[in-house]
């Protein structure tokens, strides 16, 4: 089934009967949406034992939030299993960030939200909380889908004019939260919240919540990172020189000739739309600091790899991020320009995160690229054989 067909089929349930285009037009970054039974019978993709295992890894970002009345404490993982199993019966939350980087089931759950461009996607965070657990009233600067797993959570939601935060708190907790609506989410229910909508979720009973978050970098961050991108590529000619230097009465004054020469040097900074596209591709696919790829211990030779790939198919490694724009392909912060004809199977891999054996090229540049990515641990041979 084509990617777009699959997306359309999933959306009818996930978005409460709305098409993707209707949702984007009516709700995206505009107003919340509550969908009952968005995923009927949803039992989650992770249990507490698995959460504890992930929270104990040093390559997985995790946090523990404990509440005592109006006082909050935040601890950062990795956590010892014994410590987590001895927590009290109320008023705490365990958060595991980027579950999709470790669990195929979590990655598959994220694929239900492919109606939003993957360039906007951040990751899937899973929270577990016993009764009373929550992170306090707050607002996010990005869109979020809150999908309820087993258990129930009560959400209070509202547009907030007063954004004053609790002073000295380890979290960005609103000091005076005035909710305008309330709902209790059960398994399979979904709540979408646009940026800036304040919300407070408290576990009614032991529950899991799956948060699908999206990237919304500030313009300051984009400018800063773009300048770093340019710095690595620009090689302006020349060096500062002043053979006609004249004396000046005030030695601490920066002379106008010096300012003019530096201004001319800075004038060599140029960029175009292609540079911006390449920056975005490398920036948006750059792995998070804790991400580690696992190259094969005994890699196959190129010909053996292609034979196996054409029999079983290929798939992106769970932590791998892949995008494309025009003739450029981007994977894990790297860029690659390739001929349009050769690029087709690689674009299919980027969109579907999987490449059927029949679509694996037998030879050529794309085949060489796939082998390099296999050696780097970016792609894996599919677990199940794919039809050819």
Coordinates of C-alpha atoms in Angstrom, one line a residue:
X1 CA 0.0 0.0 0.0
X2 CA 1.4 3.4 -0.9
X3 CA 2.3 5.8 1.9
X4 CA -0.3 8.4 1.1
X5 CA -3.1 5.7 0.9
X6 CA -2.1 4.3 4.3
X7 CA -2.1 7.8 5.8
X8 CA -5.6 8.5 4.5
X9 CA -6.9 5.2 5.8
X10 CA -5.5 5.8 9.3
X11 CA -6.6 9.4 9.6
X12 CA -10.4 8.7 9.4
X13 CA -10.2 7.0 12.8
X14 CA -7.3 8.9 14.3
X15 CA -8.8 12.4 13.7
X16 CA -12.4 11.6 14.5
X17 CA -13.6 11.3 11.0
X18 CA -11.8 14.4 9.8
X19 CA -9.5 14.2 6.7
X20 CA -5.9 15.3 7.2
X21 CA -6.6 18.4 5.1
X22 CA -9.7 19.3 7.2
X23 CA -7.7 18.8 10.4
X24 CA -4.9 21.0 9.2
X25 CA -7.3 23.7 8.0
X26 CA -9.5 23.7 11.1
X27 CA -7.3 22.8 14.1
X28 CA -3.5 22.7 13.3
X29 CA -2.0 25.6 15.3
X30 CA -5.5 27.0 15.8
X31 CA -7.6 25.1 18.3
X32 CA -7.6 21.9 20.3
X33 CA -9.3 18.7 19.2
X34 CA -10.6 15.9 21.4
X35 CA -11.1 12.5 19.7
X36 CA -12.7 9.6 21.6
X37 CA -11.5 6.2 20.5
X38 CA -9.0 7.6 18.1
X39 CA -7.3 4.2 18.3
X40 CA -10.0 1.8 19.5
X41 CA -8.8 -0.8 21.9
X42 CA -5.3 0.8 22.2
X43 CA -3.3 -1.0 24.8
X44 CA -0.1 0.9 24.4
X45 CA 3.3 -0.2 23.0
X46 CA 5.2 -0.2 26.3
X47 CA 4.8 -1.6 29.8
X48 CA 6.3 -0.4 33.0
X49 CA 9.1 -3.0 32.9
X50 CA 10.2 -1.8 29.5
X51 CA 10.1 1.9 30.7
X52 CA 12.3 1.0 33.7
X53 CA 14.8 -0.7 31.3
X54 CA 14.9 2.3 29.0
X55 CA 15.2 4.7 32.0
X56 CA 18.2 2.8 33.1
X57 CA 20.1 3.3 29.8
X58 CA 22.6 6.1 29.4
X59 CA 21.7 6.5 25.8
X60 CA 18.0 7.2 26.6
X61 CA 16.8 10.5 28.0
X62 CA 14.6 10.1 31.0
X63 CA 13.3 12.1 33.9
X64 CA 11.5 11.5 37.1
X65 CA 9.1 14.2 38.5
X66 CA 8.0 14.0 42.1
X67 CA 5.3 16.2 43.7
X68 CA 4.7 17.0 47.3
X69 CA 1.7 19.4 47.4
X70 CA 3.1 22.5 45.6
X71 CA 6.7 21.5 45.6
X72 CA 8.3 19.7 42.7
X73 CA 11.5 17.7 42.3
X74 CA 13.0 16.7 39.0
X75 CA 15.7 13.9 38.7
X76 CA 17.4 12.9 35.5
X77 CA 18.3 9.4 34.4
X78 CA 19.7 6.9 34.0
X79 CA 18.0 5.4 37.0
X80 CA 18.7 2.2 39.0
X81 CA 15.9 -0.4 38.6
X82 CA 15.7 -0.9 42.3
X83 CA 15.1 2.9 42.9
X84 CA 12.2 3.1 40.4
X85 CA 10.5 0.0 41.8
X86 CA 10.6 1.5 45.4
X87 CA 8.8 4.8 44.5
X88 CA 5.7 5.7 46.5
X89 CA 2.2 4.8 45.3
X90 CA 1.2 8.3 44.4
X91 CA 2.3 11.7 43.0
X92 CA 5.2 11.0 40.6
X93 CA 5.7 10.7 36.9
X94 CA 8.4 8.8 34.9
X95 CA 9.1 10.3 31.5
X96 CA 11.0 8.4 28.7
X97 CA 11.9 10.6 25.7
X98 CA 12.4 9.2 22.2
X99 CA 10.8 5.8 22.7
X100 CA 10.7 5.6 18.9
X101 CA 14.5 5.4 18.9
X102 CA 14.4 2.1 20.7
X103 CA 11.1 0.3 20.1
X104 CA 9.8 -0.7 16.6
X105 CA 6.3 -0.6 18.0
X106 CA 6.8 3.0 19.1
X107 CA 8.1 3.9 15.6
X108 CA 5.1 2.2 14.1
X109 CA 2.8 4.3 16.3
X110 CA 4.5 7.5 15.2
X111 CA 3.8 6.5 11.5
X112 CA 0.1 7.1 12.2
X113 CA 0.9 10.8 12.3
X114 CA 2.7 10.9 8.9
X115 CA 0.0 13.3 7.7
X116 CA 2.3 15.9 9.3
X117 CA 5.6 16.3 7.4
X118 CA 8.3 14.4 9.1
X119 CA 10.6 17.4 9.0
X120 CA 8.3 18.8 11.8
X121 CA 8.3 15.7 13.9
X122 CA 10.4 15.5 17.1
X123 CA 9.7 12.2 18.9
X124 CA 7.4 10.1 21.0
X125 CA 7.6 10.6 24.7
X126 CA 5.9 8.1 27.1
X127 CA 4.9 9.0 30.6
X128 CA 3.8 6.6 33.4
X129 CA 2.2 8.0 36.5
X130 CA 0.4 6.4 39.5
X131 CA -2.7 8.3 40.9
X132 CA -1.9 12.0 41.4
X133 CA 1.1 12.0 39.1
X134 CA 1.5 14.8 36.6
X135 CA 3.9 17.6 35.5
X136 CA 1.9 20.6 36.6
X137 CA 0.1 23.3 34.6
X138 CA 2.3 24.4 31.8
X139 CA 2.3 25.4 28.1
X140 CA 4.4 24.2 25.2
X141 CA 5.8 26.2 22.3
X142 CA 5.1 23.3 19.9
X143 CA 2.1 21.2 18.8
X144 CA 1.4 18.0 20.7
X145 CA -0.9 15.0 20.3
X146 CA -1.6 13.4 23.7
X147 CA -2.7 9.7 23.2
X148 CA -3.9 7.9 26.2
X149 CA -2.7 4.4 26.8
X150 CA -4.0 2.1 29.6
X151 CA -5.4 4.0 32.6
X152 CA -7.1 7.4 32.8
X153 CA -5.8 10.9 33.0
X154 CA -7.8 14.1 33.7
X155 CA -6.8 17.1 31.6
X156 CA -7.6 20.7 32.3
X157 CA -7.1 23.0 29.3
X158 CA -7.3 26.7 28.6
X159 CA -5.9 29.7 26.8
X160 CA -3.7 31.5 29.3
X161 CA -3.0 35.3 29.3
X162 CA -1.1 35.3 32.5
X163 CA 2.1 33.3 31.8
X164 CA 3.9 34.0 35.1
X165 CA 5.8 30.9 36.2
X166 CA 6.3 29.6 39.7
X167 CA 9.5 31.2 40.9
X168 CA 12.3 28.8 41.7
X169 CA 10.5 25.7 40.4
X170 CA 12.6 23.1 38.5
X171 CA 9.8 23.0 35.9
X172 CA 8.1 25.8 33.8
X173 CA 4.9 25.6 36.0
X174 CA 2.3 28.3 35.6
X175 CA 1.7 30.2 38.8
X176 CA -2.0 31.0 38.2
X177 CA -3.6 28.5 35.8
X178 CA -7.2 29.2 34.9
X179 CA -8.6 26.2 33.0
X180 CA -11.5 26.7 30.6
X181 CA -12.3 23.1 29.9
X182 CA -11.8 19.6 31.4
X183 CA -11.9 16.0 30.1
X184 CA -10.8 12.6 31.2
X185 CA -9.0 10.5 28.6
X186 CA -9.3 6.8 28.6
X187 CA -7.4 4.2 26.5
X188 CA -7.3 5.2 22.8
X189 CA -8.6 8.8 23.4
X190 CA -6.6 11.6 21.7
X191 CA -6.2 15.2 22.6
X192 CA -4.5 17.6 20.2
X193 CA -3.2 20.9 21.6
X194 CA -1.7 23.7 19.5
X195 CA 1.3 25.8 20.8
X196 CA 0.6 28.0 23.7
X197 CA -2.5 26.3 25.0
X198 CA -2.0 25.7 28.8
X199 CA -2.8 22.3 30.1
X200 CA -2.5 20.2 33.3
X201 CA -2.8 16.4 33.2
X202 CA -3.2 14.4 36.4
X203 CA -3.4 10.6 36.6
X204 CA -6.8 9.4 37.9
X205 CA -5.4 5.9 38.2
X206 CA -2.1 4.3 37.1
X207 CA -1.8 5.4 33.5
X208 CA 0.4 5.8 30.4
X209 CA 0.3 8.8 28.1
X210 CA 2.0 9.0 24.7
X211 CA 3.0 12.5 23.6
X212 CA 3.8 13.0 20.0
X213 CA 5.7 16.3 19.9
X214 CA 6.8 18.5 17.0
X215 CA 9.8 20.7 16.4
X216 CA 9.4 24.4 16.6
X217 CA 12.8 26.0 16.8
X218 CA 13.1 29.6 17.6
X219 CA 14.3 32.0 14.9
X220 CA 17.3 32.7 17.2
X221 CA 18.2 29.0 17.1
X222 CA 17.8 28.8 13.4
X223 CA 19.9 31.8 12.7
X224 CA 22.6 30.6 15.1
X225 CA 22.7 27.1 13.6
X226 CA 22.7 28.5 10.0
X227 CA 25.7 30.7 10.8
X228 CA 27.5 27.6 12.0
X229 CA 26.5 25.9 8.8
X230 CA 27.9 28.8 6.7
X231 CA 31.1 28.9 8.8
X232 CA 31.9 25.3 7.8
X233 CA 31.4 26.1 4.1
X234 CA 32.5 29.7 3.5
X235 CA 36.2 30.3 2.7
X236 CA 36.4 34.1 2.1
X237 CA 39.7 35.1 0.5
X238 CA 42.4 37.4 1.9
X239 CA 43.5 38.5 5.3
X240 CA 43.2 41.8 7.1
X241 CA 46.0 44.2 6.1
X242 CA 46.7 47.9 6.3
X243 CA 50.0 48.9 4.4
X244 CA 48.8 52.5 4.4
X245 CA 48.2 52.7 8.2
X246 CA 48.4 56.2 9.5
X247 CA 48.9 57.5 13.0
X248 CA 45.9 58.6 15.0
X249 CA 45.6 60.9 18.0
X250 CA 43.5 58.5 20.0
X251 CA 45.0 55.0 20.2
X252 CA 41.9 53.3 21.6
X253 CA 39.6 54.4 18.8
X254 CA 38.7 51.9 16.1
X255 CA 39.4 53.6 12.8
X256 CA 36.9 54.0 10.1
X257 CA 39.3 52.4 7.5
X258 CA 39.4 49.2 9.7
X259 CA 35.6 49.1 9.9
X260 CA 35.2 49.6 6.2
X261 CA 37.7 46.8 5.4
X262 CA 36.0 44.3 7.8
X263 CA 32.6 45.3 6.3
X264 CA 33.9 44.4 2.8
X265 CA 35.1 41.1 4.1
X266 CA 31.7 40.3 5.7
X267 CA 30.2 41.2 2.3
X268 CA 31.5 37.9 1.0
X269 CA 28.9 36.1 3.0
X270 CA 26.3 34.8 0.5
X271 CA 23.7 32.2 0.5
X272 CA 20.8 31.1 -1.6
X273 CA 17.7 28.9 -1.4
X274 CA 19.7 25.8 -2.1
X275 CA 22.0 26.6 0.9
X276 CA 18.9 27.0 3.1
X277 CA 17.5 23.7 2.0
X278 CA 20.8 21.9 2.6
X279 CA 21.0 23.5 6.0
X280 CA 17.5 22.4 7.0
X281 CA 18.2 18.9 5.8
X282 CA 21.3 18.4 7.8
X283 CA 20.0 20.4 10.8
X284 CA 16.7 18.5 11.0
X285 CA 18.2 15.0 10.6
X286 CA 21.1 15.6 13.0
X287 CA 20.9 12.9 15.7
X288 CA 20.5 13.9 19.3
X289 CA 23.7 13.8 21.4
X290 CA 22.9 10.5 23.1
X291 CA 22.0 8.6 19.9
X292 CA 24.4 5.7 19.0
X293 CA 24.4 3.7 15.8
X294 CA 25.5 0.0 15.7
X295 CA 27.4 -1.0 12.6
X296 CA 27.3 -4.7 11.8
X297 CA 30.0 -6.7 13.6
X298 CA 30.7 -8.8 10.6
X299 CA 29.5 -6.8 7.6
X300 CA 28.6 -8.6 4.4
X301 CA 30.6 -7.9 1.2
X302 CA 28.9 -5.5 -1.2
X303 CA 27.6 -8.2 -3.6
X304 CA 26.4 -10.4 -0.7
X305 CA 24.7 -7.4 0.9
X306 CA 22.8 -6.6 -2.3
X307 CA 21.7 -10.2 -2.8
X308 CA 20.4 -10.3 0.7
X309 CA 18.8 -6.9 0.5
X310 CA 16.9 -7.8 -2.7
X311 CA 15.6 -10.9 -1.0
X312 CA 14.6 -9.4 2.4
X313 CA 14.4 -5.7 1.8
X314 CA 15.9 -2.9 3.9
X315 CA 14.7 -0.6 6.6
X316 CA 16.1 2.4 8.4
X317 CA 17.6 1.8 11.8
X318 CA 15.2 3.1 14.5
X319 CA 17.4 6.1 15.4
X320 CA 17.9 7.1 11.8
X321 CA 16.4 10.3 10.4
X322 CA 16.1 10.7 6.7
X323 CA 14.7 13.6 4.6
X324 CA 15.1 14.9 1.0
X325 CA 14.7 18.1 -1.0
X326 CA 15.1 18.3 -4.7
X327 CA 18.2 16.5 -5.7
X328 CA 19.5 16.4 -2.1
X329 CA 19.2 13.5 0.3
X330 CA 19.8 13.9 4.0
X331 CA 20.5 11.2 6.6
X332 CA 21.6 11.7 10.2
X333 CA 23.1 15.2 9.5
X334 CA 24.8 14.2 6.3
X335 CA 23.9 15.4 2.8
X336 CA 24.2 13.7 -0.5
X337 CA 23.4 14.9 -4.1
X338 CA 22.4 12.2 -6.4
X339 CA 20.9 11.9 -9.9
X340 CA 17.1 11.9 -9.9
X341 CA 16.8 8.5 -11.5
X342 CA 19.2 6.9 -9.0
X343 CA 17.5 8.8 -6.1
X344 CA 14.0 7.2 -6.4
X345 CA 14.5 4.1 -4.2
X346 CA 16.3 6.2 -1.6
X347 CA 13.3 8.6 -1.5
X348 CA 11.0 5.6 -1.1
X349 CA 13.2 4.5 1.8
X350 CA 13.0 8.0 3.4
X351 CA 9.1 8.2 3.0
X352 CA 8.3 4.6 4.1
X353 CA 11.4 3.9 6.3
X354 CA 11.5 0.6 4.5
X355 CA 12.5 -0.5 1.0
X356 CA 11.0 -3.7 -0.5
X357 CA 13.5 -6.2 -2.0
X358 CA 12.1 -5.5 -5.5
X359 CA 13.1 -1.8 -5.2
X360 CA 16.7 -2.4 -4.0
X361 CA 18.9 -1.4 -7.0
X362 CA 21.2 -4.1 -8.3
X363 CA 24.1 -1.7 -9.0
X364 CA 25.0 1.9 -9.5
X365 CA 25.4 4.9 -7.1
X366 CA 22.3 4.2 -5.1
X367 CA 23.4 0.6 -4.4
X368 CA 26.8 1.9 -3.3
X369 CA 25.2 4.5 -1.0
X370 CA 22.9 1.8 0.6
X371 CA 26.0 -0.3 1.3
X372 CA 27.8 2.6 2.9
X373 CA 24.7 3.3 5.1
X374 CA 24.6 -0.4 6.0
X375 CA 28.2 -0.3 7.1
X376 CA 27.5 2.8 9.2
X377 CA 24.5 1.2 10.9
X378 CA 22.0 3.6 9.4
X379 CA 20.0 0.9 7.6
X380 CA 19.4 -2.7 8.4
X381 CA 18.3 -5.8 6.5
X382 CA 14.5 -6.2 7.1
X383 CA 13.7 -8.8 9.7
X384 CA 11.0 -10.2 7.5
X385 CA 11.6 -11.1 3.9
X386 CA 9.8 -8.7 1.5
X387 CA 8.1 -9.7 -1.7
X388 CA 10.1 -9.2 -4.8

